[in-house]
């Protein structure tokens, strides 16, 4: 796994260098590279939020086109921050992260983040977030605050790519794609301790035409989880473990949830996890439908439940109606993996 990760990092270092080269050769493109340190950001334990937002406003507000927001090498602290669109010319800048971003943990107390998101990109089209940098949630230092903060959220983002970054020790989900259309997440390395709760690798919800490709994910929860309202999602070339495997759900927690339709999970490897491929619904859940789901060409080793459809999903046994079973409409067609090793 280490060698795959290293190979990916090298690959994306080259890709990022090419991206920068492309800008350098264009006419007057140097002017549209916005390095956060030019806006007052500095590698330190001080919250760099205001400087990051100033650099974002410049990059997103640029009408020159093809602008790039750069986070250089160094470890930068930042509290919860939201990079919002729309941008001046309709397309988001490219965001290249070479450094390490961390919540401002030094000086006590500052480590608390809300239960929602740490870094959010919202309302954007044609966004590229890439680089060989790391988003480090410092989950192991969140102490008594116990917030389940998602490290990176894409919300209302279209035609976009998340590529090559490393994610470590999130406090909650590492990546959450919500209300997105046509988003590719690829070449990610995601790592958190096996004992860390709710640290899903990539979660997809209320999103269409999503591709999660060629990534290595080991956490304390689901490797990839596909929630309500997901349509046309492909997961391929993903290596999972440790954690809870590749999951659809959990579904049926709330009334009126949107269906899950058209999910393909193929060419993945799952090692040292509690589950392989799973569909999970809460007991006695209101009706919703999960259909046209294909699991294909999944290699598994040291997996407790390789294939599991759990209609009484009830983590930590907090359900009052745990005996009720969701009617079988919950899963209408499940193709069994063709290869299980
Ligand atoms: C990321 O890439 C830059 C140059 O593109 C390189 O200087 C740096 O060492 C790389 N960082 C890591 C963590 O590989
Ligand atoms: C942005 O870059 C692309 C590809 O390099 C180029 O085709 C396009 O014309 C550029 N757009 C602007 C506004 O410079
Ligand atoms: C996103 O891409 C699709 C297909 O290429 C295109 O039809 C659509 O207009 C794009 N959306 C935006 C907001 O540019
Ligand atoms: C399967 O996934 C691996 C990464 O685990 C990738 O290198 C390979 O190209 C993929 N093969 C196909 C046929 O997609
Ligand atoms: C099933 O899902 C796949 C992948 O999204 C899609 O290409 C296909 O058209 C769907 N089939 C039906 C019958 O909906
Ligand atoms: C199997 O996976 C568990 C984690 O689920 C791990 O602790 C154990 O070392 C693994 N065993 C082998 C033989 O790989």
Coordinates of C-alpha atoms and ligand atoms in Angstrom, one line a residue:
X1 CA 0.0 0.0 0.0
X2 CA 2.9 2.3 0.8
X3 CA 4.3 1.9 -2.6
X4 CA 1.0 2.6 -4.4
X5 CA 0.7 5.7 -2.3
X6 CA 4.2 6.8 -3.1
X7 CA 3.6 6.2 -6.8
X8 CA 0.5 8.3 -6.7
X9 CA 2.3 11.1 -4.9
X10 CA 5.0 11.1 -7.5
X11 CA 2.5 11.0 -10.3
X12 CA 0.6 14.0 -9.0
X13 CA 3.7 16.0 -8.2
X14 CA 4.5 15.7 -11.9
X15 CA 1.0 16.6 -12.9
X16 CA 1.0 19.6 -10.6
X17 CA 4.3 20.7 -12.1
X18 CA 2.9 20.4 -15.6
X19 CA -0.1 22.4 -14.5
X20 CA 2.1 25.2 -13.2
X21 CA 4.2 25.0 -16.4
X22 CA 1.1 25.4 -18.5
X23 CA 0.3 28.6 -16.8
X24 CA 3.9 29.9 -17.0
X25 CA 3.9 29.5 -20.8
X26 CA 0.5 31.2 -21.4
X27 CA 0.3 34.9 -22.3
X28 CA 0.0 36.9 -19.1
X29 CA -1.0 33.9 -17.1
X30 CA 1.6 34.5 -14.4
X31 CA -0.6 37.4 -13.2
X32 CA -3.4 35.0 -12.5
X33 CA -1.4 32.8 -10.0
X34 CA -2.5 33.7 -6.5
X35 CA -0.1 32.3 -3.8
X36 CA -1.7 32.6 -0.4
X37 CA 1.5 33.9 1.1
X38 CA 1.2 37.0 -1.1
X39 CA -2.0 37.7 0.8
X40 CA -0.6 37.5 4.3
X41 CA -0.7 33.7 4.9
X42 CA 2.3 32.2 6.7
X43 CA 3.2 28.8 7.9
X44 CA 2.3 29.1 11.6
X45 CA -0.2 28.1 14.2
X46 CA -2.1 31.3 13.7
X47 CA -5.4 31.0 11.8
X48 CA -4.7 31.9 8.2
X49 CA -8.4 32.0 7.3
X50 CA -8.6 35.7 6.4
X51 CA -5.5 35.5 4.1
X52 CA -6.8 32.4 2.4
X53 CA -10.1 34.1 1.8
X54 CA -8.4 37.2 0.4
X55 CA -6.4 35.0 -2.0
X56 CA -9.6 33.1 -3.0
X57 CA -11.5 36.4 -3.7
X58 CA -8.7 37.5 -6.0
X59 CA -8.5 34.1 -7.8
X60 CA -12.2 33.6 -8.0
X61 CA -12.8 37.2 -8.9
X62 CA -10.3 37.3 -11.7
X63 CA -11.8 37.7 -15.1
X64 CA -8.4 36.7 -16.8
X65 CA -9.5 33.1 -16.8
X66 CA -7.4 30.0 -15.8
X67 CA -6.5 31.5 -12.5
X68 CA -4.7 29.4 -9.9
X69 CA -4.8 29.5 -6.1
X70 CA -1.6 28.1 -4.7
X71 CA -0.9 26.8 -1.1
X72 CA 2.9 26.5 -1.1
X73 CA 5.1 24.1 0.9
X74 CA 4.8 24.6 4.7
X75 CA 2.3 23.8 7.4
X76 CA -0.5 26.3 7.5
X77 CA -3.1 26.5 10.3
X78 CA -6.7 27.4 9.3
X79 CA -10.0 27.2 11.1
X80 CA -13.3 26.4 9.3
X81 CA -13.2 28.1 5.9
X82 CA -15.6 28.2 2.9
X83 CA -14.5 29.0 -0.6
X84 CA -17.7 30.1 -2.3
X85 CA -18.7 30.7 -5.9
X86 CA -19.8 31.6 -8.4
X87 CA -16.6 33.0 -9.8
X88 CA -16.2 36.0 -12.1
X89 CA -16.0 34.2 -15.4
X90 CA -18.2 31.3 -14.4
X91 CA -15.4 28.8 -13.8
X92 CA -13.6 28.2 -10.5
X93 CA -9.8 28.6 -10.3
X94 CA -7.5 25.6 -10.1
X95 CA -6.5 25.1 -6.5
X96 CA -3.0 23.6 -6.0
X97 CA -2.0 22.5 -2.5
X98 CA 1.7 21.6 -1.9
X99 CA 1.7 22.2 1.8
X100 CA 0.0 20.8 4.8
X101 CA -3.2 22.4 6.1
X102 CA -4.2 21.8 9.8
X103 CA -6.8 23.2 12.2
X104 CA -5.2 25.8 14.6
X105 CA -4.5 23.4 17.5
X106 CA -1.7 25.1 19.3
X107 CA -2.4 27.4 22.3
X108 CA -5.2 25.1 23.7
X109 CA -9.0 25.2 22.9
X110 CA -8.5 26.3 19.3
X111 CA -8.8 22.8 18.0
X112 CA -12.5 22.7 18.2
X113 CA -14.3 22.8 14.8
X114 CA -18.1 22.6 14.3
X115 CA -19.8 19.3 13.5
X116 CA -20.1 20.2 9.8
X117 CA -17.2 21.1 7.7
X118 CA -13.6 22.3 8.0
X119 CA -12.8 23.2 4.4
X120 CA -15.7 23.8 2.0
X121 CA -15.9 24.6 -1.7
X122 CA -19.4 25.5 -2.7
X123 CA -21.4 26.8 -5.7
X124 CA -18.6 26.2 -8.2
X125 CA -18.2 24.9 -11.8
X126 CA -15.0 23.5 -13.3
X127 CA -13.1 23.4 -10.1
X128 CA -9.8 21.5 -9.8
X129 CA -8.4 20.9 -6.4
X130 CA -5.1 19.1 -6.6
X131 CA -1.4 18.9 -5.5
X132 CA 0.7 16.6 -3.4
X133 CA -0.2 18.4 -0.2
X134 CA -2.0 17.1 2.9
X135 CA -5.2 18.0 4.7
X136 CA -4.5 17.0 8.2
X137 CA -7.7 17.1 10.4
X138 CA -5.7 16.5 13.6
X139 CA -8.5 14.1 14.7
X140 CA -6.2 12.5 17.3
X141 CA -5.9 16.0 19.0
X142 CA -9.5 17.0 19.0
X143 CA -9.7 15.7 22.6
X144 CA -12.9 16.2 24.5
X145 CA -14.6 18.3 21.9
X146 CA -15.5 15.2 19.9
X147 CA -16.7 17.2 16.9
X148 CA -17.3 15.1 13.8
X149 CA -16.1 17.7 11.4
X150 CA -15.7 16.7 7.7
X151 CA -12.3 17.6 6.4
X152 CA -13.3 18.6 2.8
X153 CA -16.8 19.3 1.5
X154 CA -17.7 19.9 -2.1
X155 CA -21.3 21.3 -2.1
X156 CA -23.2 22.3 -5.2
X157 CA -20.1 21.8 -7.3
X158 CA -20.3 20.7 -11.0
X159 CA -17.9 19.4 -13.7
X160 CA -15.0 19.3 -11.2
X161 CA -12.1 17.2 -10.1
X162 CA -10.4 16.4 -6.8
X163 CA -7.1 14.8 -7.5
X164 CA -4.0 13.6 -5.8
X165 CA -4.2 15.0 -2.3
X166 CA -3.5 13.2 1.0
X167 CA -6.0 13.2 3.8
X168 CA -5.0 12.2 7.3
X169 CA -6.8 11.9 10.7
X170 CA -10.0 13.6 9.9
X171 CA -12.4 14.3 12.9
X172 CA -15.3 13.0 10.8
X173 CA -15.7 12.1 7.1
X174 CA -12.6 12.9 5.1
X175 CA -14.3 14.0 1.9
X176 CA -18.1 14.6 1.4
X177 CA -19.5 15.3 -2.0
X178 CA -23.0 16.7 -1.5
X179 CA -25.4 18.0 -4.2
X180 CA -22.6 17.7 -6.8
X181 CA -22.9 16.8 -10.5
X182 CA -20.1 15.3 -12.6
X183 CA -17.3 15.2 -10.1
X184 CA -14.3 13.0 -10.3
X185 CA -12.2 12.2 -7.1
X186 CA -9.0 10.3 -8.0
X187 CA -5.6 9.5 -6.8
X188 CA -6.4 10.2 -3.2
X189 CA -4.6 8.7 -0.2
X190 CA -6.8 8.7 2.9
X191 CA -5.5 7.5 6.3
X192 CA -6.9 7.5 9.8
X193 CA -6.6 5.0 12.7
X194 CA -8.7 1.9 12.5
X195 CA -10.3 2.9 15.9
X196 CA -11.4 6.4 14.8
X197 CA -15.2 6.6 14.6
X198 CA -17.1 8.2 11.7
X199 CA -14.0 8.8 9.6
X200 CA -15.5 7.6 6.3
X201 CA -13.0 8.1 3.4
X202 CA -15.3 9.5 0.7
X203 CA -19.0 10.0 1.2
X204 CA -21.4 10.8 -1.7
X205 CA -25.0 12.1 -1.2
X206 CA -27.6 13.9 -3.4
X207 CA -25.1 13.8 -6.2
X208 CA -25.1 12.6 -9.8
X209 CA -22.4 11.3 -12.2
X210 CA -19.7 10.9 -9.6
X211 CA -16.5 8.9 -10.2
X212 CA -14.2 7.8 -7.4
X213 CA -11.1 6.3 -8.9
X214 CA -7.6 4.9 -8.1
X215 CA -7.3 5.8 -4.5
X216 CA -6.0 4.1 -1.3
X217 CA -8.3 4.5 1.7
X218 CA -7.8 3.2 5.2
X219 CA -9.9 4.6 8.1
X220 CA -11.9 3.7 11.1
X221 CA -15.2 3.7 9.1
X222 CA -16.5 3.2 5.6
X223 CA -14.0 3.4 2.8
X224 CA -16.6 4.8 0.4
X225 CA -20.2 5.4 1.5
X226 CA -23.0 6.2 -1.0
X227 CA -25.9 7.9 0.7
X228 CA -29.5 8.9 -0.3
X229 CA -30.0 10.7 -3.6
X230 CA -26.9 9.3 -5.3
X231 CA -27.4 8.6 -9.0
X232 CA -24.8 7.1 -11.4
X233 CA -21.8 6.6 -9.2
X234 CA -18.8 4.6 -10.2
X235 CA -16.1 3.4 -7.7
X236 CA -13.1 1.8 -9.4
X237 CA -9.5 1.0 -8.6
X238 CA -9.9 1.8 -4.9
X239 CA -8.0 -0.1 -2.2
X240 CA -9.7 -0.2 1.2
X241 CA -8.6 -1.2 4.6
X242 CA -8.6 -1.0 7.5
X243 CA -12.2 0.2 8.0
X244 CA -15.8 -0.9 7.3
X245 CA -15.6 -1.5 3.6
X246 CA -17.6 -0.2 0.6
X247 CA -21.1 0.8 1.7
X248 CA -24.4 1.9 0.3
X249 CA -26.1 3.8 3.1
X250 CA -26.9 4.1 5.7
X251 CA -30.3 4.5 4.1
X252 CA -33.7 5.1 5.7
X253 CA -32.7 7.1 8.7
X254 CA -35.1 10.0 7.7
X255 CA -38.5 10.4 6.1
X256 CA -38.7 11.1 2.4
X257 CA -35.1 10.1 1.5
X258 CA -34.2 10.1 -2.2
X259 CA -33.4 6.8 -3.9
X260 CA -30.0 5.5 -4.8
X261 CA -29.8 4.5 -8.5
X262 CA -27.0 3.2 -10.7
X263 CA -24.0 2.4 -8.6
X264 CA -21.1 0.4 -10.0
X265 CA -18.3 -0.7 -7.7
X266 CA -15.6 -2.6 -9.7
X267 CA -11.9 -3.5 -9.7
X268 CA -11.4 -2.7 -6.0
X269 CA -9.4 -4.4 -3.3
X270 CA -10.6 -4.7 0.3
X271 CA -8.2 -5.9 3.0
X272 CA -8.5 -6.2 6.8
X273 CA -12.0 -4.7 7.1
X274 CA -15.2 -5.6 8.9
X275 CA -17.2 -5.6 5.7
X276 CA -16.5 -6.0 2.0
X277 CA -19.4 -4.6 0.0
X278 CA -22.5 -3.7 2.1
X279 CA -26.0 -2.2 1.8
X280 CA -27.2 -0.9 5.1
X281 CA -30.7 0.4 6.0
X282 CA -32.0 1.4 9.5
X283 CA -34.6 -0.9 11.0
X284 CA -38.2 0.1 10.3
X285 CA -37.1 2.7 7.9
X286 CA -39.5 4.7 5.7
X287 CA -39.5 3.3 2.1
X288 CA -36.9 4.4 -0.3
X289 CA -35.2 2.4 -3.1
X290 CA -31.7 1.3 -3.8
X291 CA -31.6 -0.1 -7.4
X292 CA -29.3 -1.0 -10.3
X293 CA -26.3 -1.7 -8.0
X294 CA -23.4 -3.7 -9.4
X295 CA -20.4 -5.1 -7.4
X296 CA -17.9 -6.6 -9.8
X297 CA -14.3 -7.8 -9.7
X298 CA -13.7 -7.1 -6.0
X299 CA -10.7 -8.8 -4.4
X300 CA -11.0 -9.4 -0.7
X301 CA -8.7 -10.6 2.0
X302 CA -9.2 -10.8 5.8
X303 CA -12.7 -9.4 5.5
X304 CA -15.3 -10.4 8.2
X305 CA -18.5 -10.0 6.2
X306 CA -17.5 -10.0 2.5
X307 CA -21.0 -9.3 1.2
X308 CA -23.7 -8.0 3.5
X309 CA -27.1 -6.6 3.1
X310 CA -28.0 -5.3 6.6
X311 CA -31.6 -4.2 7.0
X312 CA -31.2 -3.7 10.8
X313 CA -28.3 -1.4 10.7
X314 CA -28.1 0.2 14.1
X315 CA -24.7 1.3 15.3
X316 CA -24.2 1.4 19.0
X317 CA -27.6 -0.2 19.5
X318 CA -29.6 3.0 19.9
X319 CA -32.7 2.0 17.9
X320 CA -36.0 1.7 19.7
X321 CA -37.4 -0.4 16.8
X322 CA -34.4 -2.6 16.2
X323 CA -36.7 -5.7 15.6
X324 CA -38.5 -4.2 12.6
X325 CA -37.1 -5.1 9.2
X326 CA -37.3 -2.9 6.1
X327 CA -39.4 -4.5 3.5
X328 CA -37.3 -6.2 0.8
X329 CA -37.9 -3.4 -1.8
X330 CA -34.8 -1.7 -0.2
X331 CA -32.5 -3.7 -2.5
X332 CA -33.9 -4.7 -5.8
X333 CA -31.0 -6.0 -7.8
X334 CA -27.6 -6.9 -6.5
X335 CA -25.0 -8.5 -8.7
X336 CA -22.7 -10.7 -6.8
X337 CA -18.9 -10.1 -7.1
X338 CA -17.4 -12.2 -9.8
X339 CA -14.1 -12.7 -8.0
X340 CA -13.5 -12.9 -4.3
X341 CA -10.0 -13.7 -3.1
Ligands
LIG1 C1 5.4 18.2 -3.7 O1 5.9 18.7 -5.0 C2 6.9 19.7 -4.9 C3 7.3 20.2 -6.2 O2 6.3 20.0 -7.2 C4 8.1 19.2 -4.1 O3 9.0 20.3 -3.9 C5 7.6 18.7 -2.7 O4 8.7 18.1 -2.1 C6 6.5 17.7 -2.9 N1 6.0 17.4 -1.6 C7 5.8 16.1 -1.2 C8 5.2 15.9 0.2 O5 6.1 15.1 -1.9
LIG2 C1 -7.5 28.5 -20.4 O1 -6.7 27.4 -20.7 C2 -7.2 26.6 -21.7 C3 -6.3 25.4 -21.9 O2 -4.9 25.7 -21.7 C4 -7.3 27.4 -23.0 O3 -7.8 26.7 -24.1 C5 -8.2 28.6 -22.8 O4 -8.2 29.5 -23.9 C6 -7.7 29.4 -21.6 N1 -8.7 30.4 -21.2 C7 -8.4 31.7 -21.0 C8 -9.6 32.6 -20.7 O5 -7.3 32.1 -21.0
LIG3 C1 -21.0 20.7 -17.2 O1 -20.6 19.8 -18.3 C2 -21.7 19.3 -19.0 C3 -21.2 18.3 -20.0 O2 -20.0 18.6 -20.5 C4 -22.3 20.5 -19.7 O3 -23.4 20.1 -20.5 C5 -22.8 21.6 -18.7 O4 -23.3 22.7 -19.3 C6 -21.6 21.9 -17.8 N1 -22.2 22.7 -16.7 C7 -21.8 24.0 -16.5 C8 -22.4 24.7 -15.4 O5 -20.9 24.5 -17.2
LIG4 C1 -7.9 -1.6 -11.4 O1 -7.4 -0.9 -10.3 C2 -6.0 -0.7 -10.3 C3 -5.7 0.1 -9.0 O2 -6.0 -0.6 -7.9 C4 -5.6 0.1 -11.6 O3 -4.2 0.2 -11.6 C5 -6.0 -0.7 -12.8 O4 -5.7 0.1 -13.9 C6 -7.5 -0.9 -12.7 N1 -7.9 -1.8 -13.9 C7 -8.9 -1.5 -14.6 C8 -9.2 -2.5 -15.7 O5 -9.6 -0.5 -14.4
LIG5 C1 -27.7 1.3 -14.3 O1 -26.6 2.1 -13.8 C2 -25.6 2.3 -14.8 C3 -24.5 3.1 -14.1 O2 -25.0 4.3 -13.7 C4 -26.2 3.0 -16.0 O3 -25.2 3.2 -17.0 C5 -27.4 2.2 -16.6 O4 -28.0 2.9 -17.6 C6 -28.4 1.9 -15.5 N1 -29.4 1.0 -16.0 C7 -30.7 1.2 -15.8 C8 -31.6 0.1 -16.3 O5 -31.1 2.2 -15.2
LIG6 C1 -7.0 -8.7 9.6 O1 -7.6 -7.4 9.7 C2 -7.5 -6.9 11.1 C3 -8.2 -5.6 11.1 O2 -9.6 -5.8 10.7 C4 -6.1 -6.8 11.5 O3 -6.1 -6.4 12.8 C5 -5.4 -8.1 11.4 O4 -4.0 -7.9 11.7 C6 -5.5 -8.7 9.9 N1 -4.9 -10.0 9.9 C7 -4.1 -10.4 8.9 C8 -3.7 -11.8 8.9 O5 -3.8 -9.6 8.0

